[in-house]
Every structure is written in structure tokens, then in C-alpha cells.
Amino acid sequence: MTTTDISPVDNGVNVEALLGARQHLTDAPEAAQFKWRASCEWINGTHNRSSISGFAGLGEEHTHRQTYTIDSDHPEIFASEDNGPTPPEMVLAALASCLTGGIATVATHRGVKLNSVTATLEAGMDLQGILGIDSDVRNGFDGIKVTYDIDADASKADIEAIVAQSQKRSAVFDVVANPTTIQVEVV
Amino acid sequence: MRTPVVVIGAGQAGLAMSRHLTARAIDHVVLERGEVANSWRTERWDSLRLLTPNWMSRLPGHHYSGPDPDGFMTKDETVGFIEGFGRSFDAPVRSHVRVERVSARSPGFDVVTDRGTWSCDVVVAATGASSEPKLPPVAAEIPSRVRQLTALRYKNPGQIGQGEVLVVGASASGTQIADELRRNGRSVTIAVGDHVRLPRMYRGRDIYWWLDTVGRLDERYDEIDDLNRARRLPSLQLVGTPEHRSLDLNSLAASGVRTVGKLMRIAGAKAQFSGALANLVANADLKQNRLLNLIDEFVLERGLGAGISEPTRPAPTILGEIPTEIDIARFETIIWATGHRPSFSWLDPSLLDHRGRISHDGGVCATPGLYLLGLPFLRRRKSSLIDGADGDAADLVGHLHAHLDQRCRV
Ligand SMILES: Cc1cc2nc3c(=O)[nH]c(=O)nc-3n(C[C@H](O)[C@H](O)[C@H](O)COP(=O)(O)OP(=O)(O)OC[C@H]3O[C@@H](n4cnc5c(N)ncnc54)[C@H](O)[C@@H]3O)c2cc1C
């Protein structure tokens, strides 16, 4: 494994800034408290639109450069209009994004130049769960398979170690793999 | 009562310090709440053998000298070995003296015990790294119907009912206890968090022989990259048996132990386990192989060919279908093997930092005259092992001696 403090490779990740932030947040743990937010508005049928703009962290409020929106819907075979991906597909996309960003960061930190990274995800789901046909079947995925195809200037073992470390430090991986308390209220 | 130095704890760490103080003719006492080797007597299961080979039982002036240097001492033999060490230099141990409070006076310290107070210039805390179980938050959510036990209280299968057992933690203690219970006919599930996998034997030698030979165990606290991480590393997934067998998730699965991810929480009737197990296992396999590669490189560089067999790799860890939920009602007993932590409850809070911990630099505390011994990676990777006691005590006694000399001159 190559571990370097001053990384000679450029994957477009500013590792020095990240290491600086890590040191800063170690010294000032209050600043490490973040809030991520999203809102969602119903449009019609199963079609709805999520908006993401503001978040809190480092002791203050922040806004993204612009408000991002993601439409979600169900496909036509469910008699919907297919105006966007299904929510479970968005979960897969979120997981893939989180792991892929992590891979770029870890690789850069370890001095590994990435040439290409492609993730392919597949998750099984037995619809007897959400349709209430069989109460023994869970609503969610029965598992998620993520396949990475990575071209990088490193051995297979080093690439595997980068992918493993990215999972270890991934927020969405943790959110999906481990239970989280969810509180839903109506105002 | 007055003495220049009070050592608290008569395990190998406190005794190693006592031996170095004796060699320098520094007057001291060793206060012990039980008897010498109390932790080995009272906080280990009956069948326990050391996972370090006999030749690694090396204390100053007192080495294993029996017929089987590559074997593994039983718990009782370990007690005998440490007792023998104390006798070898007539260590000034006061047994059955419990330290209740240590507070700083200027100068020096008051050591309050259930048998009176000692005043001294120096305190060496050698009270062990494994005084209390470290339990995850989910422990508070277990229904009271389920019997709970920590590894420090586990003695033998006779203590455990015939119903299903959940062992939480898959480092040395968890894997050994799961293995023993399974061999004694129990249905056992093991919840696996972070762990360090290594084969017992590699290329015909014990893994500890390699760790020692390549210098791993002697790595110093001021030389390594991430000391905090190294100090938190769980114990190696190993067992010491006469057959020198490996103990890992594959061998547990083969004997019928069911593997699940880290126990995360109890939701209604269900125990929920992490879905991240595949990554933990992949990580453990990768790290194991990285270490074995390093050993192979070392063999090549040093030309150690003779008597060393060809490199092989342990089979990758195979996980079958892993449930993420199990009815908690299935388990009659839960055994927590989730690690330990030291206890400094007897130390005056003014000597602790804002998080209730002692900050120290390789065992030298910020409070002059206060020293620690026997904690994980205190000064070396092997600091908490029997084999680590001598080196650390030798380092610290020098500092301690200089401190005493300075005090005398003031
Ligand atoms: C299950 C298990 C297996 C292990 N196996 C191995 C192994 O195979 N090889 C190896 O090298 N290491 C092993 N270790 C690690 C280590 O060697 C032991 O933990 C060892 O007991 C540590 O020795 P110590 O002297 O640091 O502390 P301890 O042996 O814990 O000694 C501390 C002493 O302090 C006394 N004490 C505590 N508080 C007070 C107080 N307030 N007043 C007076 N006395 C007090 C205790 O009674 C005890 O006797 C193992 C540890 C565990 C938990």
C-alpha cells in the first residue's frame, strides 16, 4: 500500500483540504455536527419532486450553488407515468455516489491515480412485501450487489483495499446497512 | 505510611516495574486488591490458554523454561508463572489491599486504601487494561428475559443454559467462547464487528514468531501513523491449543456456528444486525494477506529459506446467507465479548482530562510522578502482552528514577 502525506496524484480530490478539515473537526467537535435536508412535493399520482438546497454545518447554515431537484415516479408497468426513477433506485444511486466519491478520496490519499471507475448496482425485491401479500417478506431489498470496474495505477489487492476502505467510511453505506431511527410527523 | 513509590496492581506489569525498581534499589510497595495475578485467577474462563506461545512469556530475569516452548500455557500455569516471577526477586507485594483513591498532594500523592493511606512521591498504575467490559449501547435494549454475561464473567459451558446463545464480538474472546459453547452442543450465533484475522501457523512457524521476528511487536508508539487507531485495535482472532489450530469465521461456520453482522439494535421483537459484514470480512482478509505478504518479503530479503515452508494463503472467508434480523426471543443467553477498558475510578478526577481519561505520553502522565503501565500500545505494539511488560517498565523506570532524584535535590 502506498500511503503518502503529500499526494503526488491528481484525481480532482483536494486531499490536503480534507485532512485539514479532519484536524479542524477533531479540535472543534461542535463544528462537525451537520444537518442534511431535503423536501419533497407531490405532483400527481406517484410522481413527486424532491428539492435539495440548504444544509447546516461548521456552526452555520449553507446553501448549495443552486437548488437541485429530482423527480421520482413509478414505471408504466405499475400504471404510472414514469416521470423519474423509483425511490429504491434513488437509494441505489445514492449508495453508488457515496461509495464512488469515497473511492476517489481514498485513492488520492493513497497516491493511486484513477483512470476510470464504474459501479453497477442491483438489488432484489420481492413485491409481495410492499403489496402486503406475505407478511414474512420485507418491504425493502433482500440484498444489494455492487460491482466495481476500476482501472487504476495499482494492484488488484490495493484497489480492493481502497474499495473496502470507502465502504468503511461511507455515510450512505452505513445508512443502508444499519438501522436508523426514523420519526415521521404530520404538522 | 510512607514510601517513595507505590505500584498499584500485581499482574505482570506491576511486577515488572517492581523488578526494575528492585534492581535500582528504589524502595517501593506493590498494592494488590486480590493476590498476585488476580486477573488471571478471577477474570478468565476455565479452559483459557494463552494465545501467545510459551517462549513469549519473557519477564525480566524470569523466562519460560519448560519442555514445550512452542506450546500455550493454561490459565493456571500462567498464574504459576507470574507468581514465580514475583517470588524470583521477592517482590514487596501487599495482597488484599484495595486502592480506593489516589490524589495529588504537593509534593507527591496520597494513596488511600482499605488498609490505610500511603504517601509517596511516585504512583505507577498497573491496574490492567481489561478491568471493565466495554458494552455497546444496544446492551441497554436487551429484554430482561435474556440472560446476559460478559466475557470477564464467563467460566465454562456449565454456566450456560441449553438454549441458543448469541456471542457478540468475534475477536479472541468471542471466537474462543463461541467455539467452546458449540463444541459443547449449544446452538451458537456470533455477531461479528471489526476483527483482525490471522492464521495460527504460517510457513511452518507460529504467527507470533513472525510478528516478533519481523519487528511488528516492537513497533513504538512514537513511530506509527495512527496511534489512536492502533490503541483501539481489537485482539487477534487466535486461540492457543495443543493442536496449534486456527480459529476464524470459516472454522466456526464449519463447526456449525451461525455468523451475523454487528448487533446494532433491538427493534420490537427483533435483534437487528448490520448489513456491512461482507465488507468487514473482506477487510480482515485483505489485512491478513497484507501482513503475510510482508512476511514473505521479509523472508526473501533475509534469505530465511531454510526450514521455512512455501507461502500459502488461508481460504478467503466464506459467508453464506446472513440474516440481518433474528427474533430476540430465540436467544436464552447473550455473551458480550465486545472488548474491555481500563478503570481509573480510584483516581482523583482532578488528575483526569475533560473526557474523564488520563492523558499520557507513553505512560508518562501530565501530572509529574504519575505513570501508567500495561495499556494497549502504551509504548510498543506488545505493551499489553506479557512480553511487553519488561521493555515498558525498563523505559519508564528511567524516567521515574530521574523524577525521584530531582525531587530529592529540591
Ligand atoms: C481474555 C484475555 C486473554 C489474554 N491472553 C493473553 C495472552 O495469551 N498473552 C499475553 O501476553 N497477554 C494476554 N492477555 C493480555 C494481558 O497479558 C492480560 O490482560 C494481563 O492480565 C495484563 O496484565 P497487567 O499486569 O497489565 O494487568 P492485570 O493482570 O489485570 O493486573 C492488574 C492488577 O491490578 C489489581 N488492581 C486493579 N485495581 C486495583 C485497585 N484499585 N487496588 C489494588 N489492586 C488493583 C488487579 O487485581 C490485578 O491483579 C489477555 C487478556 C485477556 C483479557
XYZ file of C-alpha atoms and ligand atoms in Angstrom:
650
model
C 0.000 0.000 0.000
C 1.219 3.467 -0.777
C 0.428 5.974 1.902
C 1.722 9.453 1.369
C 1.046 12.665 3.174
C 1.673 14.864 0.191
C -0.109 13.093 -2.576
C 1.516 13.239 -6.000
C -1.573 12.095 -7.943
C -4.467 14.210 -9.101
C -7.913 12.635 -9.158
C -9.541 16.017 -8.680
C -9.833 15.473 -4.917
C -8.305 18.069 -2.624
C -6.942 15.703 -0.007
C -4.988 18.391 1.836
C -8.201 20.326 2.406
C -9.917 17.166 3.669
C -7.059 16.365 6.031
C -7.132 19.958 7.236
C -10.875 19.669 7.864
C -10.328 16.408 9.742
C -7.815 18.070 12.032
C -10.054 21.089 12.493
C -13.096 18.952 13.386
C -11.036 16.855 15.801
C -10.181 20.018 17.682
C -13.674 21.531 17.407
C -16.207 18.669 17.546
C -19.210 21.067 17.623
C -18.377 22.175 14.102
C -18.643 18.540 12.988
C -22.381 18.496 13.700
C -24.126 18.659 10.323
C -27.785 18.548 9.267
C -28.674 17.335 5.786
C -32.084 18.259 4.433
C -34.430 17.502 1.607
C -38.017 18.411 0.867
C -40.485 16.677 -1.382
C -43.645 17.842 -3.053
C -46.383 15.687 -4.507
C -47.209 16.458 -8.113
C -49.685 13.880 -9.315
C -50.194 10.165 -8.879
C -46.906 8.601 -7.797
C -44.967 11.467 -9.369
C -43.277 13.806 -6.909
C -40.294 16.129 -6.824
C -37.599 16.355 -4.162
C -35.659 19.584 -3.715
C -32.335 19.972 -2.035
C -30.800 23.326 -1.290
C -29.727 24.087 2.271
C -27.750 22.262 4.937
C -26.104 23.155 8.231
C -22.562 22.503 9.415
C -19.366 24.117 10.705
C -21.626 26.080 13.031
C -23.668 27.818 10.322
C -26.229 27.481 7.542
C -25.127 26.829 3.966
C -26.815 26.665 0.585
C -25.806 24.680 -2.460
C -24.776 26.680 -5.531
C -28.320 26.077 -6.777
C -31.414 24.187 -5.721
C -31.268 20.648 -7.083
C -34.436 18.746 -7.888
C -35.021 15.075 -8.508
C -38.273 13.771 -9.891
C -39.407 10.339 -8.846
C -42.234 8.183 -10.108
C -43.111 4.581 -10.807
C -42.780 2.907 -14.196
C -45.579 2.269 -16.634
C -45.977 -1.379 -15.714
C -47.353 -0.073 -12.401
C -49.818 2.085 -14.328
C -47.734 5.163 -13.548
C -46.236 7.672 -15.951
C -42.554 7.026 -15.334
C -41.583 10.643 -14.822
C -38.434 9.634 -12.959
C -36.626 6.814 -11.183
C -38.363 4.897 -8.408
C -37.324 5.776 -4.850
C -35.495 2.442 -4.370
C -33.467 3.224 -7.489
C -32.604 6.605 -5.981
C -31.307 4.747 -2.931
C -29.067 2.670 -5.206
C -27.848 5.833 -6.907
C -27.154 7.476 -3.541
C -25.182 4.439 -2.402
C -23.194 4.325 -5.639
C -22.416 8.055 -5.478
C -21.272 7.848 -1.907
C -19.011 4.843 -2.473
C -17.599 6.248 -5.703
C -16.788 9.609 -4.139
C -15.147 7.720 -1.306
C -13.076 5.652 -3.702
C -11.718 8.803 -5.358
C -10.838 10.284 -1.983
C -9.194 7.188 -0.549
C -7.316 6.522 -3.796
C -5.937 10.037 -3.874
C -4.927 9.843 -0.245
C -3.095 6.605 -1.003
C -1.399 8.083 -4.044
C -3.303 5.959 -6.571
C -4.217 7.510 -9.934
C -7.671 6.511 -11.120
C -8.272 6.166 -14.838
C -11.879 5.001 -14.745
C -14.347 3.854 -12.124
C -17.703 2.311 -12.940
C -20.167 0.961 -10.438
C -23.072 -1.275 -11.353
C -25.728 -1.926 -8.752
C -28.523 -4.401 -8.469
C -30.924 -5.019 -5.618
C -33.542 -7.726 -5.326
C -37.013 -7.013 -4.035
C -39.978 -9.293 -3.544
C -43.049 -7.161 -4.195
C -45.128 -9.494 -2.043
C -43.751 -7.387 0.809
C -44.926 -3.908 -0.169
C -48.144 -5.279 -1.624
C -48.954 -6.909 1.703
C -49.344 -10.371 0.160
C -46.930 -12.098 2.526
C -46.124 -10.546 5.887
C -42.918 -12.603 6.165
C -41.442 -10.775 3.176
C -39.776 -7.484 3.959
C -40.609 -4.334 2.032
C -37.025 -3.421 1.349
C -34.266 -5.004 -0.658
C -33.298 -8.580 0.065
C -29.723 -7.523 -0.604
C -27.697 -5.124 -2.725
C -24.965 -6.158 -5.099
C -22.425 -3.529 -6.087
C -19.868 -4.327 -8.768
C -16.934 -2.026 -9.379
C -14.905 -1.976 -12.547
C -11.847 0.126 -11.799
C -8.871 0.998 -13.955
C -6.165 2.480 -11.763
C -2.407 2.511 -11.426
C -2.406 -0.052 -8.601
C -2.515 -3.793 -7.929
C -5.809 -5.629 -7.596
C -5.251 -6.008 -3.837
C -4.628 -2.278 -3.446
C -7.770 -1.471 -5.432
C -9.779 -3.894 -3.296
C -8.404 -2.240 -0.175
C -9.466 1.190 -1.475
C -12.983 -0.080 -2.190
C -13.136 -1.685 1.264
C -11.989 1.495 2.981
C -14.520 3.535 1.030
C -17.313 1.308 2.399
C -15.943 1.685 5.882
C -16.139 5.477 5.688
C -19.333 5.826 3.651
C -22.365 7.598 5.124
C -24.922 6.066 2.775
C -23.420 2.593 3.116
C -23.943 2.923 6.868
C -27.457 4.338 6.441
C -28.462 1.420 4.240
C -26.605 -1.350 6.070
C -27.549 -0.374 9.605
C -30.802 0.503 11.298
C -31.604 4.192 11.764
C -34.387 5.635 13.864
C -36.927 7.394 11.680
C -39.545 9.708 13.100
C -42.361 10.775 10.796
C -44.719 13.510 11.993
C -47.637 15.344 10.480
C -47.928 19.057 11.153
C 2.768 5.026 55.859
C 5.446 6.471 53.601
C 7.354 5.060 50.705
C 8.908 6.718 47.655
C 6.979 4.609 45.125
C 3.578 2.888 45.175
C 2.860 0.440 42.363
C -0.831 -0.449 42.061
C -1.564 -3.928 40.731
C 0.405 -7.174 40.899
C -0.087 -8.531 37.402
C 2.904 -8.882 35.102
C 3.047 -5.120 34.509
C 3.190 -4.043 38.151
C 5.620 -6.842 38.968
C 7.896 -5.968 36.033
C 8.065 -2.411 37.363
C 8.749 -3.764 40.852
C 11.569 -5.854 39.456
C 13.185 -2.814 37.775
C 12.736 -0.713 40.926
C 14.341 -3.506 42.948
C 17.277 -3.614 40.538
C 17.800 0.114 41.135
C 17.340 -0.305 44.901
C 14.369 2.083 44.867
C 12.165 1.434 47.864
C 8.530 0.681 46.947
C 5.421 -1.400 47.605
C 3.069 -3.173 45.203
C -0.539 -2.895 46.370
C -2.862 -5.641 45.119
C -6.570 -5.914 45.872
C -6.506 -9.696 45.460
C -3.462 -11.917 45.087
C -0.623 -11.827 42.583
C -2.019 -12.470 39.088
C -5.521 -11.688 40.310
C -6.902 -11.069 36.805
C -5.623 -14.428 35.580
C -7.174 -16.092 38.645
C -10.565 -14.412 38.641
C -11.342 -12.912 35.233
C -10.506 -15.700 32.792
C -12.531 -18.709 31.694
C -11.524 -22.153 32.920
C -10.250 -23.602 29.643
C -8.271 -20.494 28.656
C -4.770 -20.965 27.360
C -2.536 -18.091 26.396
C -2.660 -17.240 22.735
C 0.990 -16.275 22.881
C 3.434 -19.209 22.776
C 5.383 -20.162 25.898
C 8.678 -18.720 24.640
C 6.967 -15.311 24.619
C 6.475 -15.489 28.377
C 9.587 -13.423 28.992
C 9.730 -11.239 32.039
C 12.878 -9.612 33.395
C 15.045 -12.431 34.752
C 12.192 -14.909 34.513
C 11.530 -16.830 31.304
C 9.514 -19.897 30.454
C 11.953 -22.763 30.794
C 9.716 -25.818 30.389
C 9.883 -28.541 27.757
C 7.442 -27.021 25.255
C 8.465 -23.505 24.195
C 6.000 -23.589 21.299
C 3.041 -24.648 23.456
C 0.454 -22.467 25.162
C 0.159 -22.159 28.946
C -3.132 -22.864 30.632
C -4.670 -20.195 32.811
C -3.411 -21.923 35.979
C 0.081 -22.317 34.550
C 0.022 -18.602 33.763
C -0.899 -17.803 37.367
C 2.001 -20.028 38.456
C 4.385 -18.350 36.029
C 3.541 -14.862 37.277
C 3.660 -15.953 40.914
C 7.071 -17.455 40.245
C 8.181 -14.153 38.750
C 7.128 -12.261 41.906
C 8.964 -14.779 44.088
C 12.087 -14.648 41.920
C 13.034 -11.256 43.346
C 10.876 -11.290 46.449
C 8.542 -8.566 45.205
C 7.222 -6.379 48.048
C 3.558 -7.173 47.327
C 0.857 -6.288 49.844
C -2.027 -8.577 48.926
C -5.657 -7.821 49.704
C -5.100 -4.100 49.766
C -7.566 -2.239 47.568
C -6.681 1.242 46.407
C -9.744 3.438 46.782
C -8.379 6.883 45.974
C -5.198 8.438 44.640
C -4.957 12.199 44.943
C -2.131 14.618 44.280
C -0.559 16.431 47.208
C 2.195 18.866 46.611
C 4.560 17.261 46.543
C 3.631 13.664 45.764
C 0.484 11.628 46.227
C -1.840 10.199 48.835
C -2.855 6.620 48.137
C -5.952 5.799 50.163
C -6.627 2.072 50.601
C -8.958 -0.102 52.639
C -5.899 -0.782 54.833
C -4.757 2.777 55.431
C -3.155 5.601 53.485
C 0.274 5.652 51.877
C 2.038 8.849 50.996
C 4.559 8.662 48.204
C 6.409 10.627 45.518
C 5.505 8.352 42.627
C 2.461 6.261 41.677
C 2.649 3.595 38.983
C -0.822 2.471 37.910
C -0.599 -1.100 36.621
C -4.227 -1.989 37.240
C -4.784 -3.673 33.893
C -6.244 -2.793 30.519
C -9.236 -5.092 30.920
C -10.851 -4.023 34.167
C -14.334 -3.434 32.771
C -16.314 -4.760 29.849
C -16.859 -2.259 27.060
C -20.507 -2.694 26.104
C -22.166 -1.193 23.020
C -25.286 0.980 23.554
C -27.553 -1.853 22.321
C -26.778 -3.749 25.560
C -29.234 -1.446 27.334
C -32.049 -2.548 24.985
C -31.896 -6.307 25.666
C -35.108 -7.605 27.238
C -34.597 -8.697 30.833
C -35.690 -12.254 29.978
C -32.421 -12.829 28.148
C -29.550 -13.782 30.426
C -26.522 -11.577 29.836
C -22.934 -12.328 30.714
C -19.654 -10.626 29.877
C -16.507 -12.442 28.799
C -14.906 -11.428 32.104
C -17.593 -13.446 33.948
C -17.768 -16.420 31.579
C -16.164 -19.527 33.118
C -17.406 -22.654 31.304
C -20.351 -24.096 29.351
C -21.833 -25.459 32.587
C -22.819 -21.885 33.470
C -24.846 -21.524 30.280
C -28.313 -22.962 29.702
C -29.098 -25.381 26.867
C -30.912 -22.714 24.822
C -29.485 -20.673 21.957
C -26.575 -18.387 22.676
C -25.670 -15.134 20.961
C -21.999 -14.260 21.334
C -21.413 -10.607 20.487
C -17.879 -9.881 19.289
C -15.518 -12.008 17.201
C -12.053 -11.195 18.463
C -10.044 -13.631 20.618
C -12.559 -13.921 23.466
C -15.725 -14.060 21.348
C -14.445 -16.614 18.857
C -12.973 -18.813 21.617
C -16.150 -18.751 23.713
C -18.391 -19.352 20.677
C -16.170 -22.276 19.700
C -16.247 -23.797 23.184
C -20.026 -23.482 23.505
C -20.575 -25.011 20.055
C -18.268 -27.928 20.917
C -20.416 -28.382 23.998
C -23.565 -28.780 21.962
C -25.045 -25.300 22.131
C -26.666 -23.546 19.190
C -24.459 -20.528 18.779
C -24.744 -17.344 16.740
C -21.799 -14.964 16.639
C -22.276 -11.276 15.849
C -19.161 -10.044 14.084
C -17.858 -6.490 14.152
C -14.350 -5.284 13.330
C -11.834 -8.078 13.792
C -8.264 -8.985 12.977
C -7.858 -12.336 11.276
C -4.565 -14.249 11.277
C -3.688 -17.923 10.820
C -2.151 -19.666 13.861
C 0.710 -21.102 11.804
C 2.308 -19.572 8.729
C 5.011 -21.245 6.639
C 5.606 -23.721 9.434
C 6.063 -21.159 12.208
C 3.715 -19.681 14.774
C 2.238 -16.347 13.702
C 3.652 -14.745 16.868
C 7.107 -15.951 15.879
C 6.665 -13.995 12.658
C 5.218 -10.919 14.354
C 8.170 -10.955 16.724
C 10.760 -11.711 14.033
C 9.663 -9.016 11.573
C 9.649 -6.498 14.418
C 5.897 -5.835 14.424
C 5.503 -6.305 18.168
C 8.331 -3.882 18.927
C 6.920 -1.007 16.862
C 6.955 2.063 19.049
C 4.115 4.402 19.921
C 6.035 7.441 18.676
C 6.837 5.814 15.343
C 3.495 4.728 13.942
C 0.991 6.635 11.813
C -2.295 6.470 13.643
C -1.671 5.740 17.310
C -5.297 6.185 18.385
C -6.407 3.621 15.872
C -3.628 1.225 16.864
C -4.624 1.539 20.513
C -8.223 0.659 19.711
C -7.396 -2.357 17.540
C -9.220 -5.475 18.756
C -7.330 -8.577 19.885
C -6.207 -11.072 17.256
C -8.644 -13.812 16.263
C -6.460 -16.605 17.657
C -6.572 -19.463 20.132
C -3.718 -21.345 21.782
C -4.324 -25.108 21.607
C -2.077 -28.170 21.677
C -3.038 -28.767 18.022
C -1.974 -25.234 17.021
C -5.193 -24.867 15.081
C -6.525 -21.656 13.538
C -9.769 -20.162 14.731
C -11.658 -17.959 12.303
C -15.119 -17.410 10.885
C -14.621 -20.259 8.418
C -13.736 -22.763 11.133
C -16.585 -21.536 13.311
C -19.015 -21.905 10.393
C -17.702 -25.407 9.726
C -18.463 -26.388 13.307
C -21.992 -25.030 12.956
C -21.757 -21.559 14.462
C -24.013 -19.122 12.652
C -22.413 -15.815 11.657
C -24.230 -12.472 11.584
C -23.146 -8.827 11.375
C -22.584 -6.462 14.247
C -25.541 -6.315 16.666
C -26.982 -2.841 16.108
C -30.273 -2.576 17.978
C -33.402 -4.287 19.193
C -36.485 -3.213 17.223
C -39.628 -4.676 18.748
C -39.171 -8.427 18.847
C -36.182 -8.421 16.524
C -32.480 -8.159 17.052
C -31.097 -6.241 14.079
C -27.627 -6.878 12.743
C -25.505 -4.748 10.450
C -25.514 -5.496 6.744
C -21.881 -4.392 6.498
C -20.411 -7.781 7.427
C -19.207 -8.632 3.915
C -17.014 -5.550 3.925
C -15.607 -6.220 7.405
C -14.731 -9.741 6.365
C -13.185 -8.592 3.086
C -11.166 -6.025 5.007
C -9.952 -8.596 7.514
C -8.893 -10.952 4.716
C -7.090 -8.128 2.898
C -5.238 -7.028 6.015
C -4.307 -10.589 6.862
C -2.877 -11.120 3.387
C -1.044 -7.810 3.513
C 0.719 -8.945 6.667
C 1.510 -12.348 5.147
C 2.922 -10.580 2.056
C 5.117 -8.520 4.328
C 6.368 -11.703 5.970
C 7.125 -13.201 2.546
C 9.093 -10.111 1.565
C 10.997 -10.311 4.836
C 11.872 -13.974 4.145
C 13.136 -13.054 0.679
C 15.200 -10.124 1.899
C 16.777 -12.031 4.760
C 17.178 -15.254 2.819
C 15.450 -17.176 5.593
C 14.686 -20.092 3.267
C 15.924 -22.970 5.453
C 13.197 -24.696 7.447
C 10.520 -22.317 6.189
C 7.808 -23.833 4.049
C 6.259 -22.370 0.907
C 3.841 -19.456 1.179
C 0.129 -20.292 1.192
C -2.925 -18.173 1.861
C -5.758 -19.100 4.233
C -9.022 -19.647 2.365
C -10.996 -16.427 1.913
C -13.763 -16.063 4.471
C -16.947 -17.514 3.050
C -20.226 -16.027 4.198
C -23.428 -17.900 3.464
C -26.864 -16.359 3.705
C -26.564 -13.807 6.502
C -29.772 -12.717 8.204
C -29.992 -9.093 9.328
C -32.862 -9.769 11.751
C -33.451 -12.561 14.259
C -36.200 -12.847 16.864
C -34.561 -11.859 20.116
C -36.799 -14.428 21.845
C -34.705 -17.178 20.275
C -31.759 -16.385 22.481
C -31.607 -17.630 26.032
C -28.192 -16.104 26.681
C -26.124 -13.256 25.295
C -22.400 -13.186 25.958
C -20.735 -9.818 25.444
C -17.218 -10.210 24.130
C -17.042 -6.643 22.884
C -13.738 -5.715 24.478
C -12.568 -4.184 27.689
C -11.360 -0.927 29.034
C -9.216 0.107 31.973
C -10.795 1.636 35.044
C -9.347 4.678 36.770
C -12.319 5.186 39.064
C -9.909 5.345 42.008
C -8.004 8.255 40.551
C -8.927 11.719 41.786
C -10.966 13.384 38.999
C -8.611 16.360 39.026
C -5.964 14.044 37.542
C -8.202 13.173 34.579
C -8.831 15.204 31.418
C -12.211 16.724 30.485
C -13.343 13.405 28.992
C -12.551 11.504 32.184
C -9.438 9.894 30.722
C -5.806 10.131 31.660
C -3.695 11.771 29.033
C -0.199 10.407 28.920
C 2.822 10.221 26.670
C 3.905 6.598 26.512
C 2.834 6.062 30.124
C 4.261 9.323 31.474
C 1.284 11.342 32.735
C 0.957 15.100 32.678
C 0.967 15.037 36.490
C 4.666 14.631 37.413
C 5.292 11.348 39.222
C 2.248 9.519 37.838
C 2.933 6.615 35.465
C 0.798 4.050 33.626
C 1.698 0.540 32.519
C 0.046 -2.317 30.664
C -2.320 -0.362 28.397
C -2.719 -1.232 24.702
C 0.186 0.165 22.674
C 1.347 2.205 25.648
C 4.889 2.327 24.259
C 5.007 -0.650 21.901
C 2.569 -2.800 19.989
C 3.128 -5.531 22.581
C 2.636 -3.257 25.609
C -0.413 -5.099 26.926
C 1.119 -8.550 26.442
C 3.201 -10.424 28.997
C 6.146 -9.973 26.643
C 5.642 -6.210 26.628
C 5.915 -5.645 30.371
C 9.701 -5.707 30.612
C 10.509 -3.169 27.911
C 7.909 -0.652 29.013
C 8.823 -0.935 32.690
C 12.509 -0.553 31.804
C 11.765 2.615 29.812
C 9.572 4.151 32.485
C 11.786 3.295 35.444
C 14.474 5.529 33.958
C 12.102 8.469 33.798
C 10.772 7.663 37.250
C 14.258 7.447 38.726
C 15.201 10.834 37.288
C 11.996 12.292 38.739
C 12.825 10.932 42.205
C 16.404 12.251 42.025
C 15.134 15.666 41.064
C 12.658 15.618 43.942
C 15.462 14.776 46.400
C 17.554 17.676 45.172
C 14.718 20.216 45.575
C -9.016 -12.984 27.981
C -7.638 -12.458 27.907
C -6.635 -13.244 27.377
C -5.338 -12.770 27.300
N -4.377 -13.574 26.747
C -3.107 -13.131 26.676
C -2.060 -13.953 26.150
O -2.315 -15.049 25.695
N -0.800 -13.499 26.123
C -0.476 -12.261 26.603
O 0.693 -11.915 26.586
N -1.435 -11.440 27.069
C -2.734 -11.844 27.127
N -3.707 -11.011 27.624
C -3.366 -9.603 27.887
C -2.666 -9.331 29.203
O -1.493 -10.113 29.322
C -3.542 -9.583 30.397
O -4.671 -8.757 30.353
C -2.812 -9.325 31.698
O -3.624 -9.694 32.758
C -2.403 -7.868 31.834
O -1.507 -7.748 32.887
P -1.385 -6.416 33.729
O -0.374 -6.644 34.753
O -1.240 -5.275 32.830
O -2.828 -6.269 34.376
P -3.629 -7.301 35.299
O -3.121 -8.674 35.150
O -5.059 -7.050 35.048
O -3.201 -6.810 36.725
C -3.755 -5.685 37.341
C -3.841 -5.971 38.799
O -4.271 -4.792 39.458
C -5.122 -5.157 40.509
N -5.948 -3.986 40.813
C -6.844 -3.364 39.999
N -7.409 -2.325 40.626
C -6.859 -2.272 41.850
C -7.046 -1.414 42.973
N -7.911 -0.398 42.935
N -6.311 -1.652 44.088
C -5.430 -2.672 44.133
N -5.232 -3.515 43.109
C -5.928 -3.317 41.982
C -5.901 -6.314 39.943
O -6.443 -7.127 40.978
C -4.839 -7.047 39.143
O -4.195 -8.068 39.843
C -5.017 -11.468 27.743
C -6.035 -10.675 28.268
C -7.330 -11.152 28.354
C -8.397 -10.255 28.908
